[in-house]
Amino acid sequence: MKPVLPNSEVARLEALRQYQILDTEPEKAYDDIAQLAAFICGTPIVLVNFIDENRQWFKARLGLDVPEMPRNIGLSYLCQDRQEVVVVPDALADAKLATNPVVTSYPFVRFYAGVPLITPKGDMVGTLCVIDNVPRQLSDKQLEALQALGRQVIDQLELRRNLAELTRVAEEQKQVEATLRRSQQELTDFVENATVGMHWVQADGTIAWANQAELDLLGYTRSEYIGHSITEFHVDQDVIEDILQRLIRNETLQNYEARLRCKDGSIRYVLIQSNVFWENGNFIHTRCFTRDITERKKVEAALRESDRRLKVALEAAKLGSWEFNLATEELSASKQCKANFGLPESAEFTYDKLLQCIHPDDRAYMQESVQQALANHSDYEAEYRNIWPDGSIHWILARGVGIYDADGHPKRMIGVTLDLTARKQAEQALQESEQRWQLALQGNNDGIWDWNLKTGEVFFSTRWKEMLGYQDHEISNNIDVWSKLVHPEDLDWVLQAVQDHFDKKTPYYVTEHRLQCKDGSYKWILDRGQALWDSTGNVVRMVGSHTDINDRKQIEEELKRQNLRSQVFSEITLKIRESLQLDDILQTTVTEIQKVLHADRVLIFRLWPDGSGTVVQEAVLPGWPVLLGQNILDRCFQQEYLERYRHGRVSAITDVAKAKIAECHRQFLQQYDIKANLVVPILIRDGIWGLLIAHQCQSPREWNSFELDLLQQLANQIGIALSQAQLLEQATHQSQELTRSNAELEQFAYIASHDLQEPLRMVTSYLQLLERRYKNQLDARADEFIGYAVDGAQRMQTLINDLLNYSRVSTRGQPFMPVNCNTVLERAIANLQIAIAESNAVITADPLPEVIADSTQLAQVFQNLIGNAIKFRGEESPQIHITVSRNSIESNPENSNLIPSEKEWLFSVQDNGIGLESQYAERIFVIFQRLHSRSKYPGTGIGLAICKKIIERHGGRIWMKSKPDQGSIFYFTIPDKTGKQS
């Protein structure tokens, strides 16, 4: 006999049957709820469980292999008994529960949390439960989320019940509806196939229905759209909240603007018209019409974005901006744009003025470029010359884009100008690439991607794939595909950049890295993205774009290579020029080249006239034959190649085994393990000196233009250094010979003057004795002859003494010490006291400094110069003045010697004597040079030569300035080694 069920159980079972849920196929909505519950609570087992008379049937299950269980097994009865959420942290801790079969056997429940599924009428039809094999606890937020998911299950049941109810009512009213079916079908077809999107939204925001136009607009399937919350598809949450609140207040929306997110990540702008279908005062659903206005918004957004990017471009690249109204021909231009045409900011700049500025030969080309761009709805770009007001010609790069009305008619153009005169060749490609991105992503030139982090799926746009050479079907939409394409050297740091953005360390994800193309090559990509976080702070998706920057990177790499070549060349050249020693120069060269080229061997081969040669320097890696010092004669080289190198030939062999060279030469190279070589001649003035050679011994090698140019330039520097070393060697030899000759001459002068002293002293003494004893005792003729002899002997004595003094300037000079020039001058004046008194000479002097000098020789200079001024005086009494200065004498265009250097004193001795012609100013400092006869002005002509030698010994210079009958000024310098002022 079947047991009698209580009324409440009967009602419960009836409510369950109304839902018609038992033994139905799995449904995604319930499976999604189960997945979400497992994710929120972190449990391996989740059940959406419906309880009938005898069993627990699982509509959705995770982590459990059986589709149902007997009703009396399990813990769901706890929820049924208590009609509330039940949480069992550890089933084994409860003696009653510890014996339950699901605890003692499969699935070995330790933790249980169940939410009763209670219908709107209060009947419990089942549970949503999460289960684990280990004890655990749930947070309050997790419990709240679990309850919310339970309500979602009930909502799904209610939707099913409503549909079932509708079906029942439809059956009951089948006859009535039969007459309406045709019109209803026609209405359905009309709605479904309408070009305007339509959808219904329930009071809780769930999308109940949508027509095909709505789905096509956003790109979703029915299951991806219907049954989901409308808030998932609205970009602006405050907008959808406002819409729902207005509809709840029974307002009717007309042309309400909103943004909807499409499946591919793009955004659609729409106008919404909507009202609510009320029934018995209950909010049933909204009736919404969605009209797409994205294209209009794109035009508006493009204008705003263009303005923003143009401003950024102006700030970053100093571009001139312009805007041209095609209807009125009104042209507005920025300050920089006017400057690009050589005009001041205040200048009026009209379209006619623009045409006048453009070079006549380029005007038609510019206008045709504009017309073609507008006709084809393409970007305008032109490079042309413009003539500045000063007549100079400058190159301009002009770029622009047309703005069109709804009918496609052009209204205006906006764009930029860039002065290419100074950098037209160097920066053109890079600037165009940057400009292309900054002006706008016209024609969706960038690749787009949308990454769902929950599923690992990534949407890659067709352009994204084309950028790497793939067809649309050749790349699957999975994040692992992307990570395999990233260059292995870039992957770690790119992933770190992604993680830094996920951790909110960076506002955006931006990287420049390499991706592998279909042909196996790698292309540089600028990758940008923005993540989206859910309410719990977890990243749920990231959307971004790819930009091809391969051209820009190649230009950068080329610039780096050029800079490296210049740097290496400068460093090696500097090291070469730091030493004039030939061995050091050559050793430095081979060592540095071997490091830079990473070659196995670099050597310098000195050629001899017979065609043989010697390896004079070498840098070789361990393990390869050492050739340094070897004398080598390659008959094949001597016969076929030497003459070519004499004329500057350069040889680059990438593979000796395959090269088109004479067989004898190939065998010669292979005996030294040479697989590839690079050879440039070292040329000097009189022909070829030798060869600079790089060897690759491990394997063949491709030599690039950078390496070839570098080797040629360094070979040229070696040639220059060799020539300089030869010149230095010759100059050094000549200097040594001159020094030796001067030393021998000085020694001869000293010895000659010294050895002549004694016999001359004897001759003089006897002549003077003869004069005293026999004067007036012989005839007048004899007295005259004796007088001549005595005078000649005395002049000879004076000449020898002066010559001896001249030779002693260098050999008998005293050490340099601090000397007070005032004291030295006083000593010189004291030595000339008799001559000063006889001539009534007046000698004045400014305060003189302290210098580092030989005081005896410096006094001799003053004495000789003052003595000369007294000797060569005119009719007036001598007036002699001594001055000194340092960095105070103004430039004299007639005599640059009047400008002292920063570290020397400039002395002058000025007199009012007879002066002399300017052409004799240098001659008077030459030894034994006289401008007057001995009878008029006595002397040997050595005094000024001694002064010159003394001053030069001190590291200074001496010269004079004079005019006949206007006196003379003698200048000399002494280096200032004390740093003291006078």
Short mmCIF file of N, CA and C in Angstrom, two decimals, residues 199-208 225 227-234 240 244 248 283-284 286:
data_model
loop_
_atom_site.label_atom_id
_atom_site.label_comp_id
_atom_site.label_asym_id
_atom_site.label_seq_id
_atom_site.Cartn_x
_atom_site.Cartn_y
_atom_site.Cartn_z
N HIS A 199 14.43 43.60 -28.43
CA HIS A 199 14.65 42.63 -27.37
C HIS A 199 13.73 42.94 -26.19
N TRP A 200 13.49 41.90 -25.39
CA TRP A 200 12.72 42.04 -24.17
C TRP A 200 13.65 41.82 -23.00
N VAL A 201 13.46 42.60 -21.94
CA VAL A 201 14.27 42.48 -20.73
C VAL A 201 13.33 42.36 -19.54
N GLN A 202 13.57 41.35 -18.70
CA GLN A 202 12.76 41.17 -17.51
C GLN A 202 13.14 42.20 -16.45
N ALA A 203 12.32 42.22 -15.39
CA ALA A 203 12.52 43.24 -14.35
C ALA A 203 13.89 43.11 -13.68
N ASP A 204 14.41 41.88 -13.59
CA ASP A 204 15.73 41.69 -12.97
C ASP A 204 16.88 41.93 -13.94
N GLY A 205 16.56 42.37 -15.14
CA GLY A 205 17.61 42.68 -16.11
C GLY A 205 17.95 41.55 -17.05
N THR A 206 17.31 40.39 -16.90
CA THR A 206 17.60 39.24 -17.76
C THR A 206 16.95 39.45 -19.13
N ILE A 207 17.72 39.17 -20.17
CA ILE A 207 17.19 39.29 -21.54
C ILE A 207 16.31 38.07 -21.81
N ALA A 208 15.03 38.34 -22.07
CA ALA A 208 14.09 37.25 -22.28
C ALA A 208 13.99 36.86 -23.74
N TYR A 225 23.17 35.41 -25.76
CA TYR A 225 22.56 36.70 -25.48
C TYR A 225 21.32 36.56 -24.61
N GLY A 227 18.85 35.18 -21.95
CA GLY A 227 19.10 34.55 -20.66
C GLY A 227 20.21 35.20 -19.88
N HIS A 228 20.95 36.08 -20.50
CA HIS A 228 22.00 36.82 -19.81
C HIS A 228 21.47 38.17 -19.34
N SER A 229 22.15 38.73 -18.37
CA SER A 229 21.75 40.05 -17.87
C SER A 229 22.11 41.11 -18.90
N ILE A 230 21.19 42.03 -19.08
CA ILE A 230 21.44 43.11 -20.03
C ILE A 230 22.66 43.94 -19.63
N THR A 231 22.99 43.94 -18.33
CA THR A 231 24.14 44.73 -17.86
C THR A 231 25.46 44.21 -18.42
N GLU A 232 25.50 42.92 -18.83
CA GLU A 232 26.73 42.37 -19.39
C GLU A 232 27.10 43.01 -20.72
N PHE A 233 26.11 43.56 -21.40
CA PHE A 233 26.35 44.05 -22.75
C PHE A 233 26.40 45.57 -22.83
N HIS A 234 26.09 46.23 -21.72
CA HIS A 234 26.19 47.68 -21.69
C HIS A 234 27.59 48.08 -21.21
N ILE A 240 22.79 51.82 -18.01
CA ILE A 240 21.78 50.77 -17.93
C ILE A 240 20.99 50.85 -16.63
N LEU A 244 16.88 51.20 -16.54
CA LEU A 244 15.99 50.32 -15.78
C LEU A 244 15.15 51.10 -14.78
N ILE A 248 11.13 51.26 -14.73
CA ILE A 248 10.37 50.85 -13.53
C ILE A 248 9.38 51.94 -13.14
N PHE A 283 5.59 44.17 -13.44
CA PHE A 283 6.58 44.41 -14.51
C PHE A 283 6.86 43.07 -15.18
N ILE A 284 6.39 42.92 -16.42
CA ILE A 284 6.61 41.66 -17.12
C ILE A 284 7.94 41.72 -17.89
N THR A 286 10.42 44.58 -20.67
CA THR A 286 10.48 45.78 -21.49
C THR A 286 10.34 45.38 -22.95
#
